[in-house]
Amino acid sequence: MARKRRKRTKKDSFFSSKKYLILSLLIFIILLILGVLGVYLYKLGFSTGYNEALHKSQSSIAAIKKKEKDALKHLTDIRFSEIEDFEKNAHKTAASAASSMSESSSSASSSAKRVLKHKEHKKRKHATYLLHKGQRPKLVLILDDVAYRYQVNAIKRLGLKITPSFFPPTPRHPNTWKYAKEFRHYMIHLPMEATNFPHEEYNTLHTNSSKEFIERVVASLRERFPHAKFINNHTGSKFTADAAAMNRLIPLLSKYGFIFVDSRTTPNTVVKSVVEQYGYPYIARNIFLDNEQNVSYIRNQLKKAVHIAKRKGYAIAIGHPHQKTLQALARSKDILKDVQLIYIDDLYTKAK
């Protein structure tokens, strides 16, 4: 009996060990399967996440490249905008001078009628004057077409009294109003209709723009650029040659506390006659600095600007934040030593 019991115990022990072995093996196999499955799922998840991250990165890079391409296209479009507008109009005027001489009498008559039509406004007493008297001649340097961060940084690095003229914010360059806050003295570069320039800015003022539209534009500029005092035209050869259009604009600029500076992109500008009807002095560009992107040429234009300032007591020179222009300005201390470089805000002040 005891022998049989002993045999059964050994047998049971054998079967128990076998069960444990099988159970352990099953657990190992299950763990192995789970491990393999986990690794597979991890790799699958990692691969998916990696692909998603890669796709997002590629999309971001593509978006940045598109913005860069758009910005470069915009810079190409506007690079010589005022200069191109001015030169085309100047050449056109010169070419048509001979033929227009024969029509001068009839033209003069119709012009007189047009002028009379816009002389309805009574002349007011000048409430302001140009502050250009002093021991040293004064020079105002304006850089037009300021729209991007790198231009702002480049102007600051010059360390000169330069007045940047900012484009109004648009989808293409939405942050101009923010950049303007970094300057104590700045102005606004208002897009206006050109005769010969196809690359118009957003919300460009046209000769047929209504008074309501112009006021909306001007009011938004006052809201976005609260400290700006001066506005000059971007292109605008057609607009500034149209007395009716300028008569709609000037009173609205005055209403919102702005003073107009004529970039003189056309020899046919009527700005002087219009502003004087309202009792405002005529402020205009005397010289463009960078008709050519050449450092020697730009330095020579600066010398001409200094000569004008010495002759008149002051001068206004307009350039653009292009590489060669910035290089020329950085090397201009020898040229500018004979004039007092001032901001546009310091040229014009209210009379006592």
mmCIF file of C-alpha atoms in Angstrom, residues 11-291:
data_model
loop_
_atom_site.group_PDB
_atom_site.id
_atom_site.type_symbol
_atom_site.label_atom_id
_atom_site.label_comp_id
_atom_site.label_asym_id
_atom_site.label_seq_id
_atom_site.Cartn_x
_atom_site.Cartn_y
_atom_site.Cartn_z
ATOM 1 C CA LYS A 11 3.735 10.044 -10.947
ATOM 2 C CA ASP A 12 1.735 13.055 -9.731
ATOM 3 C CA SER A 13 4.945 14.992 -9.223
ATOM 4 C CA PHE A 14 6.028 14.185 -12.763
ATOM 5 C CA PHE A 15 2.706 15.311 -14.209
ATOM 6 C CA SER A 16 2.719 18.465 -12.065
ATOM 7 C CA SER A 17 6.196 19.374 -13.296
ATOM 8 C CA LYS A 18 5.081 18.751 -16.847
ATOM 9 C CA LYS A 19 2.047 20.979 -16.332
ATOM 10 C CA TYR A 20 4.214 23.773 -14.929
ATOM 11 C CA LEU A 21 6.618 23.398 -17.813
ATOM 12 C CA ILE A 22 3.815 23.554 -20.373
ATOM 13 C CA LEU A 23 2.213 26.470 -18.537
ATOM 14 C CA SER A 24 5.545 28.305 -18.385
ATOM 15 C CA LEU A 25 6.099 27.607 -22.056
ATOM 16 C CA LEU A 26 2.638 28.915 -22.900
ATOM 17 C CA ILE A 27 3.224 32.042 -20.817
ATOM 18 C CA PHE A 28 6.583 32.545 -22.547
ATOM 19 C CA ILE A 29 4.990 32.092 -25.976
ATOM 20 C CA ILE A 30 2.194 34.527 -25.066
ATOM 21 C CA LEU A 31 4.724 37.072 -23.769
ATOM 22 C CA LEU A 32 6.828 36.568 -26.874
ATOM 23 C CA ILE A 33 3.807 37.111 -29.107
ATOM 24 C CA LEU A 34 2.821 40.171 -27.099
ATOM 25 C CA GLY A 35 6.393 41.461 -27.291
ATOM 26 C CA VAL A 36 6.586 40.933 -31.045
ATOM 27 C CA LEU A 37 3.138 42.495 -31.441
ATOM 28 C CA GLY A 38 4.192 45.418 -29.247
ATOM 29 C CA VAL A 39 7.351 45.980 -31.275
ATOM 30 C CA TYR A 40 5.345 45.768 -34.501
ATOM 31 C CA LEU A 41 2.703 48.174 -33.228
ATOM 32 C CA TYR A 42 5.402 50.506 -31.896
ATOM 33 C CA LYS A 43 7.171 50.481 -35.249
ATOM 34 C CA LEU A 44 3.877 50.953 -37.026
ATOM 35 C CA GLY A 45 2.977 53.861 -34.740
ATOM 36 C CA PHE A 46 6.462 55.346 -34.974
ATOM 37 C CA SER A 47 6.449 54.992 -38.734
ATOM 38 C CA THR A 48 3.014 56.616 -38.957
ATOM 39 C CA GLY A 49 4.059 59.375 -36.564
ATOM 40 C CA TYR A 50 7.316 59.845 -38.424
ATOM 41 C CA ASN A 51 5.513 60.029 -41.753
ATOM 42 C CA GLU A 52 3.002 62.496 -40.323
ATOM 43 C CA ALA A 53 5.784 64.613 -38.846
ATOM 44 C CA LEU A 54 7.692 64.413 -42.131
ATOM 45 C CA HIS A 55 4.595 65.447 -44.061
ATOM 46 C CA LYS A 56 3.984 68.373 -41.686
ATOM 47 C CA SER A 57 7.617 69.467 -41.979
ATOM 48 C CA GLN A 58 7.531 69.235 -45.750
ATOM 49 C CA SER A 59 4.261 71.195 -45.825
ATOM 50 C CA SER A 60 5.758 73.871 -43.557
ATOM 51 C CA ILE A 61 8.881 74.098 -45.727
ATOM 52 C CA ALA A 62 6.727 74.343 -48.859
ATOM 53 C CA ALA A 63 4.631 77.105 -47.238
ATOM 54 C CA ILE A 64 7.777 79.026 -46.225
ATOM 55 C CA LYS A 65 9.215 78.657 -49.731
ATOM 56 C CA LYS A 66 5.939 79.896 -51.222
ATOM 57 C CA LYS A 67 5.966 82.926 -48.902
ATOM 58 C CA GLU A 68 9.597 83.554 -49.827
ATOM 59 C CA LYS A 69 8.764 83.258 -53.536
ATOM 60 C CA ASP A 70 5.791 85.626 -53.142
ATOM 61 C CA ALA A 71 7.923 88.093 -51.185
ATOM 62 C CA LEU A 72 10.678 87.987 -53.814
ATOM 63 C CA LYS A 73 8.101 88.469 -56.575
ATOM 64 C CA HIS A 74 6.646 91.410 -54.663
ATOM 65 C CA LEU A 75 10.094 92.932 -54.219
ATOM 66 C CA THR A 76 10.778 92.438 -57.927
ATOM 67 C CA ASP A 77 7.455 94.082 -58.773
ATOM 68 C CA ILE A 78 8.010 97.121 -56.561
ATOM 69 C CA ARG A 79 11.797 97.366 -56.800
ATOM 70 C CA PHE A 80 11.878 100.436 -59.004
ATOM 71 C CA SER A 81 8.177 101.234 -58.857
ATOM 72 C CA GLU A 82 8.264 105.012 -58.339
ATOM 73 C CA ILE A 83 11.369 105.366 -60.478
ATOM 74 C CA GLU A 84 9.884 103.294 -63.305
ATOM 75 C CA ASP A 85 6.614 105.196 -63.040
ATOM 76 C CA PHE A 86 8.427 108.540 -63.077
ATOM 77 C CA GLU A 87 10.817 107.708 -65.916
ATOM 78 C CA LYS A 88 8.088 106.328 -68.188
ATOM 79 C CA ASN A 89 6.028 109.461 -67.637
ATOM 80 C CA ALA A 90 9.024 111.738 -68.105
ATOM 81 C CA HIS A 91 9.896 110.051 -71.405
ATOM 82 C CA LYS A 92 6.282 110.124 -72.503
ATOM 83 C CA THR A 93 6.077 113.829 -71.692
ATOM 84 C CA ALA A 94 9.289 114.583 -73.581
ATOM 85 C CA ALA A 95 8.152 112.555 -76.599
ATOM 86 C CA SER A 96 4.814 114.326 -76.792
ATOM 87 C CA ALA A 97 6.211 117.815 -76.165
ATOM 88 C CA ALA A 98 6.533 118.712 -79.845
ATOM 89 C CA SER A 99 3.016 117.630 -80.792
ATOM 90 C CA SER A 100 1.506 119.277 -77.733
ATOM 91 C CA MET A 101 3.058 122.643 -78.635
ATOM 92 C CA SER A 102 0.668 123.024 -81.579
ATOM 93 C CA GLU A 103 -2.284 122.398 -79.284
ATOM 94 C CA SER A 104 -1.035 124.635 -76.493
ATOM 95 C CA SER A 105 -3.599 127.398 -76.913
ATOM 96 C CA SER A 106 -6.663 125.120 -76.830
ATOM 97 C CA SER A 107 -5.067 123.031 -74.088
ATOM 98 C CA ALA A 108 -4.369 126.099 -71.993
ATOM 99 C CA SER A 109 -7.978 127.164 -72.330
ATOM 100 C CA SER A 110 -9.345 123.783 -71.215
ATOM 101 C CA SER A 111 -6.752 123.585 -68.421
ATOM 102 C CA ALA A 112 -7.844 126.985 -67.163
ATOM 103 C CA LYS A 113 -11.417 125.740 -67.035
ATOM 104 C CA ARG A 114 -10.347 122.656 -65.086
ATOM 105 C CA VAL A 115 -8.345 124.737 -62.622
ATOM 106 C CA LEU A 116 -11.251 127.142 -62.116
ATOM 107 C CA LYS A 117 -13.506 124.204 -61.384
ATOM 108 C CA HIS A 118 -11.291 123.156 -58.489
ATOM 109 C CA LYS A 119 -10.695 126.613 -57.090
ATOM 110 C CA GLU A 120 -13.975 126.588 -55.234
ATOM 111 C CA HIS A 121 -12.153 126.227 -51.912
ATOM 112 C CA LYS A 122 -11.224 129.462 -50.232
ATOM 113 C CA LYS A 123 -7.575 129.940 -49.474
ATOM 114 C CA ARG A 124 -6.918 129.586 -45.785
ATOM 115 C CA LYS A 125 -4.214 131.257 -43.830
ATOM 116 C CA HIS A 126 -1.158 129.030 -43.554
ATOM 117 C CA ALA A 127 -1.262 127.274 -40.200
ATOM 118 C CA THR A 128 2.143 125.727 -40.782
ATOM 119 C CA TYR A 129 5.524 126.463 -42.284
ATOM 120 C CA LEU A 130 8.606 124.672 -43.477
ATOM 121 C CA LEU A 131 11.362 124.728 -40.913
ATOM 122 C CA HIS A 132 14.415 124.904 -43.128
ATOM 123 C CA LYS A 133 16.184 127.967 -41.771
ATOM 124 C CA GLY A 134 19.351 127.633 -39.755
ATOM 125 C CA GLN A 135 23.124 127.743 -39.878
ATOM 126 C CA ARG A 136 23.414 124.394 -41.662
ATOM 127 C CA PRO A 137 21.334 123.185 -44.608
ATOM 128 C CA LYS A 138 18.972 120.341 -43.774
ATOM 129 C CA LEU A 139 18.559 117.041 -45.594
ATOM 130 C CA VAL A 140 15.668 114.584 -45.234
ATOM 131 C CA LEU A 141 16.381 111.006 -46.341
ATOM 132 C CA ILE A 142 13.249 108.910 -46.963
ATOM 133 C CA LEU A 143 13.400 105.186 -47.717
ATOM 134 C CA ASP A 144 10.213 104.041 -49.470
ATOM 135 C CA ASP A 145 8.693 100.549 -49.867
ATOM 136 C CA VAL A 146 9.471 99.363 -46.322
ATOM 137 C CA ALA A 147 7.479 96.169 -45.783
ATOM 138 C CA TYR A 148 9.607 93.411 -44.220
ATOM 139 C CA ARG A 149 11.582 92.689 -41.055
ATOM 140 C CA TYR A 150 14.983 92.431 -42.781
ATOM 141 C CA GLN A 151 14.492 95.928 -44.246
ATOM 142 C CA VAL A 152 13.673 97.331 -40.807
ATOM 143 C CA ASN A 153 16.797 95.730 -39.317
ATOM 144 C CA ALA A 154 18.979 97.014 -42.166
ATOM 145 C CA ILE A 155 17.717 100.599 -41.727
ATOM 146 C CA LYS A 156 18.354 100.466 -37.986
ATOM 147 C CA ARG A 157 21.901 99.192 -38.511
ATOM 148 C CA LEU A 158 22.776 102.293 -40.560
ATOM 149 C CA GLY A 159 22.540 104.485 -37.467
ATOM 150 C CA LEU A 160 21.469 107.488 -39.573
ATOM 151 C CA LYS A 161 18.463 109.790 -39.237
ATOM 152 C CA ILE A 162 16.438 108.083 -41.938
ATOM 153 C CA THR A 163 12.656 108.307 -42.260
ATOM 154 C CA PRO A 164 11.252 104.903 -43.300
ATOM 155 C CA SER A 165 8.040 105.040 -45.329
ATOM 156 C CA PHE A 166 5.940 101.944 -44.605
ATOM 157 C CA PHE A 167 3.456 100.291 -46.919
ATOM 158 C CA PRO A 168 -0.022 99.934 -45.396
ATOM 159 C CA PRO A 169 -0.548 96.375 -44.087
ATOM 160 C CA THR A 170 -1.832 93.886 -46.671
ATOM 161 C CA PRO A 171 -2.062 90.069 -46.820
ATOM 162 C CA ARG A 172 1.332 90.137 -48.554
ATOM 163 C CA HIS A 173 3.023 92.216 -45.837
ATOM 164 C CA PRO A 174 0.656 92.277 -42.816
ATOM 165 C CA ASN A 175 3.107 93.473 -40.143
ATOM 166 C CA THR A 176 4.142 96.901 -41.402
ATOM 167 C CA TRP A 177 2.142 98.665 -38.670
ATOM 168 C CA LYS A 178 3.980 96.601 -36.033
ATOM 169 C CA TYR A 179 7.396 97.429 -37.509
ATOM 170 C CA ALA A 180 6.523 101.137 -37.544
ATOM 171 C CA LYS A 181 6.194 101.035 -33.752
ATOM 172 C CA GLU A 182 9.938 100.393 -33.563
ATOM 173 C CA PHE A 183 10.652 103.872 -34.951
ATOM 174 C CA ARG A 184 10.033 107.225 -33.336
ATOM 175 C CA HIS A 185 9.900 108.884 -36.760
ATOM 176 C CA TYR A 186 8.297 107.222 -39.757
ATOM 177 C CA MET A 187 5.752 107.893 -42.496
ATOM 178 C CA ILE A 188 3.272 105.983 -44.680
ATOM 179 C CA HIS A 189 3.804 105.006 -48.315
ATOM 180 C CA LEU A 190 0.313 105.138 -49.801
ATOM 181 C CA PRO A 191 -0.252 103.226 -53.081
ATOM 182 C CA MET A 192 -1.863 105.441 -55.716
ATOM 183 C CA GLU A 193 -2.786 104.802 -59.334
ATOM 184 C CA ALA A 194 0.021 104.949 -61.881
ATOM 185 C CA THR A 195 -0.153 105.569 -65.596
ATOM 186 C CA ASN A 196 2.412 102.939 -66.505
ATOM 187 C CA PHE A 197 2.890 100.538 -63.578
ATOM 188 C CA PRO A 198 0.984 97.200 -63.696
ATOM 189 C CA HIS A 199 1.937 95.718 -60.298
ATOM 190 C CA GLU A 200 -0.582 97.483 -58.089
ATOM 191 C CA GLU A 201 -0.650 97.129 -54.322
ATOM 192 C CA TYR A 202 -3.768 96.080 -52.421
ATOM 193 C CA ASN A 203 -6.218 98.988 -51.864
ATOM 194 C CA THR A 204 -4.467 101.289 -54.318
ATOM 195 C CA LEU A 205 -6.275 104.631 -54.626
ATOM 196 C CA HIS A 206 -7.584 105.261 -58.150
ATOM 197 C CA THR A 207 -8.643 108.478 -59.811
ATOM 198 C CA ASN A 208 -12.205 107.130 -59.821
ATOM 199 C CA SER A 209 -12.111 106.024 -56.159
ATOM 200 C CA SER A 210 -15.049 107.448 -54.247
ATOM 201 C CA LYS A 211 -14.641 109.837 -51.350
ATOM 202 C CA GLU A 212 -16.100 107.112 -49.081
ATOM 203 C CA PHE A 213 -13.509 104.555 -50.189
ATOM 204 C CA ILE A 214 -10.648 107.022 -49.773
ATOM 205 C CA GLU A 215 -11.869 107.928 -46.295
ATOM 206 C CA ARG A 216 -12.032 104.258 -45.269
ATOM 207 C CA VAL A 217 -8.429 103.802 -46.389
ATOM 208 C CA VAL A 218 -7.199 106.978 -44.666
ATOM 209 C CA ALA A 219 -9.115 106.211 -41.443
ATOM 210 C CA SER A 220 -7.588 102.718 -41.311
ATOM 211 C CA LEU A 221 -4.118 104.234 -41.735
ATOM 212 C CA ARG A 222 -4.699 106.555 -38.786
ATOM 213 C CA GLU A 223 -5.841 103.599 -36.695
ATOM 214 C CA ARG A 224 -2.860 101.412 -37.635
ATOM 215 C CA PHE A 225 -0.212 104.173 -37.621
ATOM 216 C CA PRO A 226 -1.283 106.458 -34.744
ATOM 217 C CA HIS A 227 1.940 108.505 -34.645
ATOM 218 C CA ALA A 228 2.421 109.049 -38.387
ATOM 219 C CA LYS A 229 2.275 112.653 -39.589
ATOM 220 C CA PHE A 230 3.277 112.336 -43.231
ATOM 221 C CA ILE A 231 2.104 110.289 -46.208
ATOM 222 C CA ASN A 232 3.805 110.078 -49.597
ATOM 223 C CA ASN A 233 2.603 108.396 -52.761
ATOM 224 C CA HIS A 234 3.743 104.965 -53.958
ATOM 225 C CA THR A 235 3.742 105.299 -57.769
ATOM 226 C CA GLY A 236 0.704 107.582 -58.309
ATOM 227 C CA SER A 237 1.658 109.278 -61.580
ATOM 228 C CA LYS A 238 -1.964 109.189 -62.743
ATOM 229 C CA PHE A 239 -3.550 110.060 -59.390
ATOM 230 C CA THR A 240 -1.279 113.012 -58.558
ATOM 231 C CA ALA A 241 -1.878 114.450 -62.033
ATOM 232 C CA ASP A 242 -5.648 114.411 -61.493
ATOM 233 C CA ALA A 243 -6.943 117.546 -59.750
ATOM 234 C CA ALA A 244 -10.361 116.058 -58.943
ATOM 235 C CA ALA A 245 -8.811 112.995 -57.298
ATOM 236 C CA MET A 246 -6.339 115.085 -55.285
ATOM 237 C CA ASN A 247 -9.185 117.376 -54.199
ATOM 238 C CA ARG A 248 -10.929 114.340 -52.727
ATOM 239 C CA LEU A 249 -7.773 113.131 -50.982
ATOM 240 C CA ILE A 250 -6.168 116.245 -49.444
ATOM 241 C CA PRO A 251 -9.107 117.318 -47.208
ATOM 242 C CA LEU A 252 -9.414 113.741 -45.902
ATOM 243 C CA LEU A 253 -5.705 113.555 -45.104
ATOM 244 C CA SER A 254 -6.068 116.826 -43.202
ATOM 245 C CA LYS A 255 -9.147 115.513 -41.376
ATOM 246 C CA TYR A 256 -7.130 112.586 -40.006
ATOM 247 C CA GLY A 257 -4.033 114.639 -39.225
ATOM 248 C CA PHE A 258 -1.832 113.691 -42.184
ATOM 249 C CA ILE A 259 0.365 115.901 -44.370
ATOM 250 C CA PHE A 260 1.029 114.905 -47.984
ATOM 251 C CA VAL A 261 4.529 114.653 -49.455
ATOM 252 C CA ASP A 262 4.632 114.509 -53.252
ATOM 253 C CA SER A 263 7.023 111.787 -54.463
ATOM 254 C CA ARG A 264 6.823 113.541 -57.850
ATOM 255 C CA THR A 265 6.462 110.443 -60.000
ATOM 256 C CA THR A 266 5.157 112.592 -62.864
ATOM 257 C CA PRO A 267 6.154 115.985 -64.249
ATOM 258 C CA ASN A 268 2.408 116.607 -64.612
ATOM 259 C CA THR A 269 1.709 116.613 -60.873
ATOM 260 C CA VAL A 270 -1.034 118.990 -59.719
ATOM 261 C CA VAL A 271 -0.346 118.481 -56.012
ATOM 262 C CA LYS A 272 1.183 121.939 -55.541
ATOM 263 C CA SER A 273 -1.831 123.808 -56.918
ATOM 264 C CA VAL A 274 -4.279 121.623 -54.967
ATOM 265 C CA VAL A 275 -2.602 121.826 -51.539
ATOM 266 C CA GLU A 276 -2.155 125.571 -51.872
ATOM 267 C CA GLN A 277 -5.912 125.943 -52.380
ATOM 268 C CA TYR A 278 -6.308 124.579 -48.855
ATOM 269 C CA GLY A 279 -3.557 126.755 -47.411
ATOM 270 C CA TYR A 280 -0.982 123.984 -47.039
ATOM 271 C CA PRO A 281 2.639 124.345 -48.125
ATOM 272 C CA TYR A 282 3.867 122.105 -50.920
ATOM 273 C CA ILE A 283 6.330 119.438 -49.747
ATOM 274 C CA ALA A 284 7.958 117.327 -52.449
ATOM 275 C CA ARG A 285 10.870 115.106 -53.332
ATOM 276 C CA ASN A 286 13.868 116.913 -54.769
ATOM 277 C CA ILE A 287 15.810 113.880 -55.961
ATOM 278 C CA PHE A 288 15.677 110.091 -56.277
ATOM 279 C CA LEU A 289 18.830 108.415 -54.973
ATOM 280 C CA ASP A 290 18.743 104.985 -56.569
ATOM 281 C CA ASN A 291 17.492 105.139 -60.154
#
